[in-house]
Short mmCIF file of C-alpha atoms in Angstrom, two decimals:
data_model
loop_
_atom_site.label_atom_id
_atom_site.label_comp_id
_atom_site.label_asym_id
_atom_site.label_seq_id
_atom_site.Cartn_x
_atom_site.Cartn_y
_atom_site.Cartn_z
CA UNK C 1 19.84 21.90 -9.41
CA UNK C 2 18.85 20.19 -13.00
CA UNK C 3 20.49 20.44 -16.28
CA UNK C 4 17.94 19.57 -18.95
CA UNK C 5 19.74 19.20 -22.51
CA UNK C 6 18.49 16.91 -25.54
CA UNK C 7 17.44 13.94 -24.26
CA UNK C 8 19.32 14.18 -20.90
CA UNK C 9 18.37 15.08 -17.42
CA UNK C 10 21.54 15.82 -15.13
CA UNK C 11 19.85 16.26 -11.02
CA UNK C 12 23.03 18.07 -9.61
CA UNK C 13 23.24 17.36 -5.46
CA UNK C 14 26.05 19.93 -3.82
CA UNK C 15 27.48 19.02 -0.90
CA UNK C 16 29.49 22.28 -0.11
CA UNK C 17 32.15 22.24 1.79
CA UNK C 18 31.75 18.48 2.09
CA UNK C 19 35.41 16.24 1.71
CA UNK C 20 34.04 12.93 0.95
CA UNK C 21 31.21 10.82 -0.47
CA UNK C 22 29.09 9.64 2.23
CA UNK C 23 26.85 6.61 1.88
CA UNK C 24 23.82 8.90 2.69
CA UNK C 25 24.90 11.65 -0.04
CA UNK C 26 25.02 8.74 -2.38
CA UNK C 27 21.88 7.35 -1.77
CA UNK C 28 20.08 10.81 -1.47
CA UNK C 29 21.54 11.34 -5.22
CA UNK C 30 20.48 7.70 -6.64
CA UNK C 31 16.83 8.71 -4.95
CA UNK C 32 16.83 11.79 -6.81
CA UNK C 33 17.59 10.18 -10.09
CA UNK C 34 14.78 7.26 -9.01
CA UNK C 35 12.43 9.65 -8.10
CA UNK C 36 12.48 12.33 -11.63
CA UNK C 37 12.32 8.85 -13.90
CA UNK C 38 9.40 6.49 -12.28
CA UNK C 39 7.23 9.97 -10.90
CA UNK C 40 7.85 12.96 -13.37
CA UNK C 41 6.19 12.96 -16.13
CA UNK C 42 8.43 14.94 -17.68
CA UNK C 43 11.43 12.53 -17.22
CA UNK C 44 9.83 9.34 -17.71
CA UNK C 45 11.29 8.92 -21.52
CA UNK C 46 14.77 10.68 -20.63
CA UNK C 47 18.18 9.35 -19.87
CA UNK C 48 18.89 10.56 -16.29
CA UNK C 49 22.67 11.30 -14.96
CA UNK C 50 22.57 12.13 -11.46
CA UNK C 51 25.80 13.73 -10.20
CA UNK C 52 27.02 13.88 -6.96
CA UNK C 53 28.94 17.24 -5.88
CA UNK C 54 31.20 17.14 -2.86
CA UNK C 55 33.06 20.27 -3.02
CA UNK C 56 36.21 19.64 -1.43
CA UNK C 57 36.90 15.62 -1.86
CA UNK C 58 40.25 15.19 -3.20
CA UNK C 59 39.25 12.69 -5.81
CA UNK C 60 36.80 12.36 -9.04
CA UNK C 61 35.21 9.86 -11.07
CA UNK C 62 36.36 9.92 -14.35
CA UNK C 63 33.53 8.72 -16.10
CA UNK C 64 30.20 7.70 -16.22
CA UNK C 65 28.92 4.06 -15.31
CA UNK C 66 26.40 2.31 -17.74
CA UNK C 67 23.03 3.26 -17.22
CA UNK C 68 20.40 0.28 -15.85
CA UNK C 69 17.56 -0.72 -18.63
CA UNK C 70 15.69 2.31 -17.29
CA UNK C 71 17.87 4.90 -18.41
CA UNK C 72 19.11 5.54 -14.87
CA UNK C 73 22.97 6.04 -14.54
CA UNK C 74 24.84 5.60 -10.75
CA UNK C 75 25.61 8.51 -9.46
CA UNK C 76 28.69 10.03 -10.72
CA UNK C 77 31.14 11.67 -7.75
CA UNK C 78 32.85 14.96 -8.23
CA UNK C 79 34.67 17.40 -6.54
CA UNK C 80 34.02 21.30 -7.75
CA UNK C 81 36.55 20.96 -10.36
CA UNK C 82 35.31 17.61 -11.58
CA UNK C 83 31.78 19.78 -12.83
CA UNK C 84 32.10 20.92 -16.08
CA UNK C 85 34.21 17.48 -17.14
CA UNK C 86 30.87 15.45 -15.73
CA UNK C 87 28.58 18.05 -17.92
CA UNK C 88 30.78 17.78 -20.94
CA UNK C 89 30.72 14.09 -21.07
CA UNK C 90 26.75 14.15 -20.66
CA UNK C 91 26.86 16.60 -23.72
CA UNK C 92 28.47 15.13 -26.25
CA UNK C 93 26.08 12.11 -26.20
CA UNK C 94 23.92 12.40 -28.70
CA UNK C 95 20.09 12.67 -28.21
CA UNK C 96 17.23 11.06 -30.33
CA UNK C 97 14.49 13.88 -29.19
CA UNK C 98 14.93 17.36 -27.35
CA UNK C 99 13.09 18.11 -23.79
CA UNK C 100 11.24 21.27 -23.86
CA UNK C 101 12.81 22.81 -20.72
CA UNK C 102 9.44 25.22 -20.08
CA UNK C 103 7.43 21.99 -20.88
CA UNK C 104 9.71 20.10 -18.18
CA UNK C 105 9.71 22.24 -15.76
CA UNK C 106 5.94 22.43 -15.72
CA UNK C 107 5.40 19.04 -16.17
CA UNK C 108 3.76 17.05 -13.26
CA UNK C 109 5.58 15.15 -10.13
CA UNK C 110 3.34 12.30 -9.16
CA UNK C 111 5.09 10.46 -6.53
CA UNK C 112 3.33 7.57 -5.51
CA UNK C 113 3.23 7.05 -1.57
CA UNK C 114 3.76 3.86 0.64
CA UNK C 115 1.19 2.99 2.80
CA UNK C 116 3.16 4.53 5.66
CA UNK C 117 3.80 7.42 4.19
CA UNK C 118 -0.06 7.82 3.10
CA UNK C 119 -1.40 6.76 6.44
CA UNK C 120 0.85 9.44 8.55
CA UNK C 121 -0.34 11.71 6.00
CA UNK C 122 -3.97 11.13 6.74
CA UNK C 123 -3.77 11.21 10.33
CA UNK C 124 -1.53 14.74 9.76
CA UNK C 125 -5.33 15.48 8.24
CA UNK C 126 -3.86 15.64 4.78
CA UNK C 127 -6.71 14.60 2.32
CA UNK C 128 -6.28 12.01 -0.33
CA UNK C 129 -6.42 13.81 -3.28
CA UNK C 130 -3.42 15.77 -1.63
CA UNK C 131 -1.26 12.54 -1.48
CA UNK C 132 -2.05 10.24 -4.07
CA UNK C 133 -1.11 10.48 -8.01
CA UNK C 134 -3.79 12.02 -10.16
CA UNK C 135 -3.19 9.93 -13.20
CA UNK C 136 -5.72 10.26 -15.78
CA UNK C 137 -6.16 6.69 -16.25
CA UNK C 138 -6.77 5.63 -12.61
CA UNK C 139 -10.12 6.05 -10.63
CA UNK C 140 -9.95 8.61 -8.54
CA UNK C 141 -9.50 7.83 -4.80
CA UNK C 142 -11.04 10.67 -3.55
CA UNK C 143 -13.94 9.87 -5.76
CA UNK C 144 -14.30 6.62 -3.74
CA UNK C 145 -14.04 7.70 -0.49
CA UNK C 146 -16.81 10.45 -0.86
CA UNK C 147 -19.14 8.03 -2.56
CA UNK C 148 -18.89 5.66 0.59
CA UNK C 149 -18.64 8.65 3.24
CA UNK C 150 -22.09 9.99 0.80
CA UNK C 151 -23.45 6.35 1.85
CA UNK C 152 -22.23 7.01 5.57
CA UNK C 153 -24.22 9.88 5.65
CA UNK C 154 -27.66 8.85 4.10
CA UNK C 155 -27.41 5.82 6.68
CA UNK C 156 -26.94 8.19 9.47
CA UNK C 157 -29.50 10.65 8.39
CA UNK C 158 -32.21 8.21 7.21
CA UNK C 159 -31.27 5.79 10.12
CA UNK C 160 -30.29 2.92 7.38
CA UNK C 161 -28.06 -0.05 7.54
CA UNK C 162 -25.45 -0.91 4.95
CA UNK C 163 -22.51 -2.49 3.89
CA UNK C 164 -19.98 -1.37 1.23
CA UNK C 165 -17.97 -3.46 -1.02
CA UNK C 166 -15.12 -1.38 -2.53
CA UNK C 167 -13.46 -3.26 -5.06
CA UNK C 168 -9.85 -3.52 -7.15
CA UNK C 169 -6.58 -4.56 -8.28
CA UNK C 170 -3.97 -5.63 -6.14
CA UNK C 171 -2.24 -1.79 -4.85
CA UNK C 172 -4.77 0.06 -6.44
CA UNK C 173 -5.52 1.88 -3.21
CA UNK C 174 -8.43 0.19 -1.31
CA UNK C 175 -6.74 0.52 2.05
CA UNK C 176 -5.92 4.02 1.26
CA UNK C 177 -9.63 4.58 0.33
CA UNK C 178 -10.17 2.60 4.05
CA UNK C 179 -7.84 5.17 5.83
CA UNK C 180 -9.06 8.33 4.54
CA UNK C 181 -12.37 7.28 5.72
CA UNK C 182 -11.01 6.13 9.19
CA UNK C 183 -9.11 9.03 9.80
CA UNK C 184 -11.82 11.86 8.70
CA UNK C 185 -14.03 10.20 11.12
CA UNK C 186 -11.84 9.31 13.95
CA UNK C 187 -13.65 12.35 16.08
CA UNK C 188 -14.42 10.02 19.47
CA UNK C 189 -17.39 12.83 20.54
CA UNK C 190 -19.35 11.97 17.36
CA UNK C 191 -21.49 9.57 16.27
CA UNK C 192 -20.42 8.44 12.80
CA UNK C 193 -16.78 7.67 14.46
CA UNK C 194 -15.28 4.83 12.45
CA UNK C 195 -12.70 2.50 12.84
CA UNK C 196 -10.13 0.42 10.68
CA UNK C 197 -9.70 -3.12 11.08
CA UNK C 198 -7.38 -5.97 9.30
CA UNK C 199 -6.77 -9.14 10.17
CA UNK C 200 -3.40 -8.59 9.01
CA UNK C 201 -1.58 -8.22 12.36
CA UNK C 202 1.89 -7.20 10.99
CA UNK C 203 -0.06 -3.84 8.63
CA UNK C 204 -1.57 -3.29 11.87
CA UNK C 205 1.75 -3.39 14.13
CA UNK C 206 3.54 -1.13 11.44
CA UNK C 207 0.64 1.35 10.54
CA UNK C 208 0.08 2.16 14.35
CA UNK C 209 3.97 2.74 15.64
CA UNK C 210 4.58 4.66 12.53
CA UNK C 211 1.96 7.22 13.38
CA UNK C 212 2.79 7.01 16.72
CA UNK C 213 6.47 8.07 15.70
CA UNK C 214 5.48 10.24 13.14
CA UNK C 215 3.13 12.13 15.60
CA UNK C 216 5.59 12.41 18.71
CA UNK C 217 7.77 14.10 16.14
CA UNK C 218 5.39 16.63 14.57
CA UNK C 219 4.31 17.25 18.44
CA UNK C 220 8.33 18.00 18.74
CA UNK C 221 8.44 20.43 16.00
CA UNK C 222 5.80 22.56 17.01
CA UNK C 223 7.14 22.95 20.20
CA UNK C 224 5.15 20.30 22.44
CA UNK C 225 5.55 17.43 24.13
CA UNK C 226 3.85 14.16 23.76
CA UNK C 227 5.31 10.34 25.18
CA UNK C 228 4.71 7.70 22.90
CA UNK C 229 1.87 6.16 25.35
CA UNK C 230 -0.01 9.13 25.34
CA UNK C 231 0.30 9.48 21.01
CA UNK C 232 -0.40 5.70 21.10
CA UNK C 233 -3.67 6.11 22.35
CA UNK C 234 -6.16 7.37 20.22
CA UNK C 235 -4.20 5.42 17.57
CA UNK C 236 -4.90 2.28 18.49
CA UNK C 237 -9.10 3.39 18.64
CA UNK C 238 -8.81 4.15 15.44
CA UNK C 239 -6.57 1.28 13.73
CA UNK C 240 -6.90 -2.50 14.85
CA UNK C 241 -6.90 -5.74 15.05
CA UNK C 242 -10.47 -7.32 13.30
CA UNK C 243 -9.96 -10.35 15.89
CA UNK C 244 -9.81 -8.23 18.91
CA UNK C 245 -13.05 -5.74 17.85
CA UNK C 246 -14.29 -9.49 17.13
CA UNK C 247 -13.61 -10.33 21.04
CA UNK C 248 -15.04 -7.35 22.46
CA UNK C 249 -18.38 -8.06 20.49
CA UNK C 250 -18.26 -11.79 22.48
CA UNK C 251 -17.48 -10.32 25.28
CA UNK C 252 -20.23 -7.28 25.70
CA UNK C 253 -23.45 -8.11 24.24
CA UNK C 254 -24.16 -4.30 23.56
CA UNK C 255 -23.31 -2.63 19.99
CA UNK C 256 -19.76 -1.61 19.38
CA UNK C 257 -19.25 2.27 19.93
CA UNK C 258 -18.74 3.11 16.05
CA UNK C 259 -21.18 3.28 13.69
CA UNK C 260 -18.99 2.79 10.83
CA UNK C 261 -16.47 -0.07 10.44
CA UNK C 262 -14.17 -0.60 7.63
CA UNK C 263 -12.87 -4.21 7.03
CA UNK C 264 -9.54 -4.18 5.27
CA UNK C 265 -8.73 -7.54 3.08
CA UNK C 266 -12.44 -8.78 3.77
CA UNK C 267 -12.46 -11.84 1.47
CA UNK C 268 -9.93 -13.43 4.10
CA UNK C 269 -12.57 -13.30 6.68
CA UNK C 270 -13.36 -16.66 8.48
CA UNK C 271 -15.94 -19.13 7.16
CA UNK C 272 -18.53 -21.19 10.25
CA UNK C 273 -16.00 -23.91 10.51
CA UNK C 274 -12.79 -22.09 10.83
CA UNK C 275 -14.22 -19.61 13.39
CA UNK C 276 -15.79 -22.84 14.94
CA UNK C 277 -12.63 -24.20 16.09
CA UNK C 278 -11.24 -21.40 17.20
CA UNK C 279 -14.14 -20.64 19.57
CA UNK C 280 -14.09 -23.85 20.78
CA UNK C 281 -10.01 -24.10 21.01
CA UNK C 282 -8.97 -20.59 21.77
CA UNK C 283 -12.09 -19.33 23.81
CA UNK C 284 -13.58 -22.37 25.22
CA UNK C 285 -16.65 -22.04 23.29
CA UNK C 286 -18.21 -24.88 21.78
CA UNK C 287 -20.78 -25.00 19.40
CA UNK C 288 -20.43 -21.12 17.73
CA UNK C 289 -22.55 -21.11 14.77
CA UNK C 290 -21.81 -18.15 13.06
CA UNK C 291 -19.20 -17.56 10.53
CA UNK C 292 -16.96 -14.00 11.25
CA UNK C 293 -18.94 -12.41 8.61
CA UNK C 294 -22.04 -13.30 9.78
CA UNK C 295 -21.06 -12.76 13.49
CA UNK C 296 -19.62 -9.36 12.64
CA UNK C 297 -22.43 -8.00 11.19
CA UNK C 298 -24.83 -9.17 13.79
CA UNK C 299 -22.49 -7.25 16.01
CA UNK C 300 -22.92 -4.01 14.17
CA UNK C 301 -26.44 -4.88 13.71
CA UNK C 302 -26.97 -4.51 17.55
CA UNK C 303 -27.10 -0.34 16.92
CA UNK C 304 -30.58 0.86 17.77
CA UNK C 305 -30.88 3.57 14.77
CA UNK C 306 -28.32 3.04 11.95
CA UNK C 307 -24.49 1.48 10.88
CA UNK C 308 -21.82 1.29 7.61
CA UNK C 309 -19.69 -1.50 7.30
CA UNK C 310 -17.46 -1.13 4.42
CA UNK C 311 -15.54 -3.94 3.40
CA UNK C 312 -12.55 -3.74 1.11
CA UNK C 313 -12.27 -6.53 -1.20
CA UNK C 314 -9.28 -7.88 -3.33
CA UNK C 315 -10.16 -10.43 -6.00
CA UNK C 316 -8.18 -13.75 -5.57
CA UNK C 317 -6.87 -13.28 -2.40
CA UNK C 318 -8.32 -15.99 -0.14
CA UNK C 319 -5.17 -17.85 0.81
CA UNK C 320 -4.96 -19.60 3.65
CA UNK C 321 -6.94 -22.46 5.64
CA UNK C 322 -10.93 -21.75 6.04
CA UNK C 323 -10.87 -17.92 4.43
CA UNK C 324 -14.34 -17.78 3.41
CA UNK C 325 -14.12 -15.13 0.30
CA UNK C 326 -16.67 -12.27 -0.14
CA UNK C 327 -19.66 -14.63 -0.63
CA UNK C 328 -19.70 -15.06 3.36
CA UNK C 329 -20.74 -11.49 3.33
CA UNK C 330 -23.54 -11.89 0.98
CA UNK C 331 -25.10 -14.85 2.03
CA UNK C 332 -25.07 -13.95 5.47
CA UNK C 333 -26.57 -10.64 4.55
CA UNK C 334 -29.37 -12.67 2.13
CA UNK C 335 -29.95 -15.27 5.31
CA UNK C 336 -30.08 -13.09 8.58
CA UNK C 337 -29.70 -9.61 7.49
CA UNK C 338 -31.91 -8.93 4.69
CA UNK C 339 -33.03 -5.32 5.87
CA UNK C 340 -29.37 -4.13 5.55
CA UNK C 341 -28.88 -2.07 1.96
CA UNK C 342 -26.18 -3.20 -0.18
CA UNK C 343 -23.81 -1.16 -1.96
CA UNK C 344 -21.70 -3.17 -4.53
CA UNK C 345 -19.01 -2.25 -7.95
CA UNK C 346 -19.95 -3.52 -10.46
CA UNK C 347 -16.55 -5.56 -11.03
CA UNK C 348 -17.85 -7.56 -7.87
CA UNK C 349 -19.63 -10.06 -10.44
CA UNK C 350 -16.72 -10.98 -12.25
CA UNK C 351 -14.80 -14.52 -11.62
CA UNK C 352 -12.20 -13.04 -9.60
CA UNK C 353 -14.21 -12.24 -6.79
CA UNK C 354 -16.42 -15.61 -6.74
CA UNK C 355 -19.19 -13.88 -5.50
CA UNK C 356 -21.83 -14.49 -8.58
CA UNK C 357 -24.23 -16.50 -7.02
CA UNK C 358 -23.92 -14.80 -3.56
CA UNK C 359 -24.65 -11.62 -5.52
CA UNK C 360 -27.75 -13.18 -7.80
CA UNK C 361 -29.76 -14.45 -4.24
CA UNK C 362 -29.02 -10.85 -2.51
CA UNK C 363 -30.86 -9.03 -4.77
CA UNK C 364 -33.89 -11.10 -4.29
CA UNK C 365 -34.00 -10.40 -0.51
CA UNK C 366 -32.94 -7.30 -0.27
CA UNK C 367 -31.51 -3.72 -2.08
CA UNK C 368 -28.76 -4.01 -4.20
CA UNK C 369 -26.84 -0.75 -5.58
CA UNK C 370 -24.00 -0.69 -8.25
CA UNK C 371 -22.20 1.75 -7.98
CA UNK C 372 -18.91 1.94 -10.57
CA UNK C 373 -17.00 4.35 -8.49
CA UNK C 374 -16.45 1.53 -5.73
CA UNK C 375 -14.29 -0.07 -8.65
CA UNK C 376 -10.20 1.12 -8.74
CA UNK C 377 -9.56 -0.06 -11.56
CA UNK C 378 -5.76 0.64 -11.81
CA UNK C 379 -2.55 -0.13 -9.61
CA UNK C 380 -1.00 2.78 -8.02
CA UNK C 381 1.56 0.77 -6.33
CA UNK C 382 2.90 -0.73 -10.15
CA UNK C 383 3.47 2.95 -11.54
CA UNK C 384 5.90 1.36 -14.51
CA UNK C 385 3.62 -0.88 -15.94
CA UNK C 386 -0.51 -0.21 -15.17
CA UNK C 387 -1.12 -3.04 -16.72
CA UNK C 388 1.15 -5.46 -14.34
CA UNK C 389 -1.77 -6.89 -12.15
CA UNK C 390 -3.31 -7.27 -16.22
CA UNK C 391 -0.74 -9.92 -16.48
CA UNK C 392 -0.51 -11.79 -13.21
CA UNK C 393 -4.24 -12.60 -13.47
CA UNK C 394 -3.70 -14.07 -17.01
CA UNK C 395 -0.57 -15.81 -15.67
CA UNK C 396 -2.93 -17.34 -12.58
CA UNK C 397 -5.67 -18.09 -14.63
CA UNK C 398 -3.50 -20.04 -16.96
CA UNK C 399 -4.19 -17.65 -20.22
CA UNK C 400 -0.82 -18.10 -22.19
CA UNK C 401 -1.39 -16.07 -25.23
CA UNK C 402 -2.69 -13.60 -23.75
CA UNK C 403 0.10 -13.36 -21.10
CA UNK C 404 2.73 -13.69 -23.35
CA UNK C 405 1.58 -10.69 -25.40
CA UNK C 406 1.09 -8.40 -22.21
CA UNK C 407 4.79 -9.63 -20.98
CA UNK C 408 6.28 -7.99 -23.93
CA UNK C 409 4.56 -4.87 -22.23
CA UNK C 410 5.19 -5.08 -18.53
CA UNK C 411 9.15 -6.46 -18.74
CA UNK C 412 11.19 -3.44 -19.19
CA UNK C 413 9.76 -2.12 -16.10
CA UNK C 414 9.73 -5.90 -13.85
CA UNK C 415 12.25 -7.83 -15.22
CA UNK C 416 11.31 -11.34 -14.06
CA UNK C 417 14.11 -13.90 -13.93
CA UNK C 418 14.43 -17.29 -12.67
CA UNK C 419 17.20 -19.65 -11.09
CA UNK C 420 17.33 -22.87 -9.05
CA UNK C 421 20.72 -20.72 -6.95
CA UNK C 422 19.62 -18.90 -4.36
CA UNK C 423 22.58 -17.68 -3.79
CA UNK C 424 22.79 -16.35 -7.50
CA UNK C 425 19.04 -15.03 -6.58
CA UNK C 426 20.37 -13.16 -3.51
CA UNK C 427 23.55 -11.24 -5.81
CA UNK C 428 21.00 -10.50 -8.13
CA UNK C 429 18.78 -8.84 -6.32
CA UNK C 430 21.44 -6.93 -4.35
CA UNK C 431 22.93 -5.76 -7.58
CA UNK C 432 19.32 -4.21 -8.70
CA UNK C 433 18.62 -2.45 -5.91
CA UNK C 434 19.17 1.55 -5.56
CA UNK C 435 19.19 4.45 -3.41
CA UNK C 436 17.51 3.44 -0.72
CA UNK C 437 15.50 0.40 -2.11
CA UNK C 438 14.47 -1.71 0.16
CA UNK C 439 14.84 -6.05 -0.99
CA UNK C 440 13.83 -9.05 1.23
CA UNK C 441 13.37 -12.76 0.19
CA UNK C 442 9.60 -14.19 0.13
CA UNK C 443 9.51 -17.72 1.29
CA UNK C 444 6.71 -20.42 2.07
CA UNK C 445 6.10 -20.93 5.61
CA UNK C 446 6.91 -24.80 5.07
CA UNK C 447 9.95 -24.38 3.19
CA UNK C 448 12.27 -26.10 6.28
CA UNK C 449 15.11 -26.83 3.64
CA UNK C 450 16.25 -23.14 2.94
CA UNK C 451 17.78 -23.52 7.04
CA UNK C 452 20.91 -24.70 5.79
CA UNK C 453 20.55 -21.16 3.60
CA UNK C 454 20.41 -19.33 6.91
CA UNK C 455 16.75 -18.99 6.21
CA UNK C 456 14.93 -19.84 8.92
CA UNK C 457 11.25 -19.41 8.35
CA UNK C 458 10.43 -20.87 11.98
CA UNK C 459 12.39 -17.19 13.60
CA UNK C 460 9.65 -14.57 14.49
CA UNK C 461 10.47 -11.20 12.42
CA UNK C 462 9.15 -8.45 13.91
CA UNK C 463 7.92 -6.25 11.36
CA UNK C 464 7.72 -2.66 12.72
CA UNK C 465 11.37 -3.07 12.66
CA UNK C 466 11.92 -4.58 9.08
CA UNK C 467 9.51 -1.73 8.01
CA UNK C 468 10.37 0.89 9.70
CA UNK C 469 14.15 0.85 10.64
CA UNK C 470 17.25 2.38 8.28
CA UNK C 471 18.12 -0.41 5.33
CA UNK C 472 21.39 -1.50 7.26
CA UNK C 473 19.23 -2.36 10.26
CA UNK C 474 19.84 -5.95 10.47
#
């Protein structure tokens, strides 16, 4: 139930029957609150009160607690005689503006889905546009996809070869885009079967064992069986590792069984020297002379009639040790591969990206198409502030004004605060966190001196279980 009066938005949670306030009721009702203010439109400017009925608990809160910057109260716990005390309170605040309660009501809920959620989703053979938020400012994702399945579909018809670049900001939804492609052509008996690959072994780990859970239970609810080896399967065909697809093409000198290929994170791709080494150290082959992007298209390139790689690309993101950026992918195309057709947003020329140049010689050797709907041009994971990955680039490329203008924007939704205490760091973020929030602590690989903080960078985490297990799984 939901009280809408003035300003105020009171989500009502009844527990009937219920003697006590159980940690799960409570964060069930802080979710609720969480949930009307960051995804309903309709709620966005109100002042939310979540209340928390448990019909027969012996004791009531008194009063309200201060709401967070957001407008977001705790939830306050009643018994059925604590109701109309909780609603009274709530009333005699006084409001600045009225809700329209039929506006409300009708007003969109735009909930913005983790990539867990979106992935079991997809492979449940939801479609994008089903799961993702349909803001009027953002590019739309389904909009992407069919431009690059449109592409998938000329190559196959006209027996073509081409690669994709699908650009934009960090969350935006580029390995949502690669998904929905991945999973509406994971069909093993036909030839435009695709596959998704990262580099990013932990995504990997977590995207395939939550599907795999997430089918064995949907199997269970219809009625059917299904092991986890048997639902793991056709998962793993369909999701994995870029290395391993990488082996198989050293291993076999035939083409790869799918025609289409989608590189997540394809910037961080190894340059000649990096994948060098690692020949020669790791597989005892000296003397490679092909950088990964190079070598991976050459591998696709081995199809007799046609093939799509599409790589998604993040601007800024090459961060580690020989990661060879999107340029790789050009010159490689401009050097061995000039009969391949490229398909690029325009957004891939700006500095970001550092693929200029890479871009200018392509188009000499070979066809070039700009296409703007390869562009997502705004963050669905920052739904607060659209403009937050606006203001981390300025901060990065060292634009103070310009940042200090858009912080005034972007604050009241990420509050950014600093401290030298890490143990004041760790209250702090304990104290911010609601519902069922999840909070972790990002630290360098080399930072050895947070041990005697019971950080130990050099333990192993595995992440299916940090991901995917209850937030008191320790």
């Amino acid at each position: 139930m939901v009280v809408v009066f003035g300003q105020h938005v009171i989500p009502i949670e009844f527990k009937v029957d219920q003697n006590q306030y159980t940690g799960h009721d409570i964060d069930q009702s802080w979710d609720y609150a969480l949930d009307l203010k960051n995804f309903h439109r309709g709620s966005h400017k109100a002042d939310i009160w979540p209340l928390l009925v448990a019909t027969e608990a012996k004791e009531s809160n008194t009063s309200w607690q201060p709401a967070a910057p957001d407008s977001v109260r705790p939830p306050r716990r009643v018994n059925a005689s604590g109701v109309f005390e909780a609603l009274q309170d709530v009333f005699r605040v006084p409001s600045q503006f009225g809700l329209d309660g039929v506006a409300w009501s009708s007003a969109p809920y735009e909930p913005t889905p983790t990539i867990i959620q979106a992935a079991q989703a997809l492979y449940s053979k939801h479609t994008v546009q089903a799961i993702a938020r349909n803001d009027a400012g953002a590019q739309n994702l389904h909009v992407t996809s069919r431009r690059v399945e449109e592409v998938a579909r000329q190559a196959e018809e006209k027996h073509l070869r081409a690669i994709v670049f699908v650009t934009g900001v960090p969350g935006a939804g580029k390995t949502l885009v690669g998904l929905d492609i991945a999973t509406a052509k994971r069909d093993e008996t036909l030839s435009s079967h695709a596959v998704f690959l990262s580099g990013n072994g932990p995504l990997v780990a977590v995207l395939t064992e939550s599907l795999v859970r997430d089918e064995v239970a949907r199997r269970k609810r219809a009625g059917t069986r299904k092991s986890k080896v048997e639902a793991r399967q056709p998962i793993k065909k369909f999701i994995q590792n870029v290395h391993h697809f990488r082996d198989d093409g050293i291993r076999d000198p035939g083409a790869p069984h799918d025609h289409v290929v989608i590189f997540d994170e394809a910037q961080r791709a190894w340059d000649l020297q990096q994948t060098a080494n690692f020949m020669k150290r790791r597989k005892r082959l000296p003397g490679f002379s092909q950088s990964e992007p190079e070598f991976l298209i050459s591998y696709m390139d081995r199809h007799p009639d046609w093939a799509v790689i599409v790589c998604l690309v993040g601007g800024g993101q090459e961060i580690n040790t020989g990661e060879a950026g999107i340029g790789a992918w050009l010159d490689a195309i401009s050097k061995h591969f000039p009969h391949w057709h490229v398909y690029i947003s325009p957004s891939l020329g700006s500095s970001e990206y550092r693929a200029t140049e890479a871009i200018a010689t392509a188009k000499t050797v070979t066809v070039v198409n700009e296409a703007p709907e390869l562009h997502l041009a705004v963050s669905m994971r920052s739904f607060r502030s659209e403009r937050l990955s606006d203001f981390v680039r300025l901060v990065l490329d060292c634009e103070e004004s310009a940042a200090f203008e858009l912080f005034k924007e972007v604050v009241n939704g990420f509050p950014l605060v600093m401290t030298r205490n890490l143990d004041t760091a760790r209250a702090w973020i304990r104290s911010q966190a609601r519902g069922t929030q999840q909070f972790g602590l990002l630290a360098s690989s080399s930072a050895h001196r947070l041990k005697p903080h019971a950080v130990d960078i050099r333990i192993d985490i595995n992440p299916v279980h940090w991901f995917l297990g209850e937030k008191t799984d320790t």
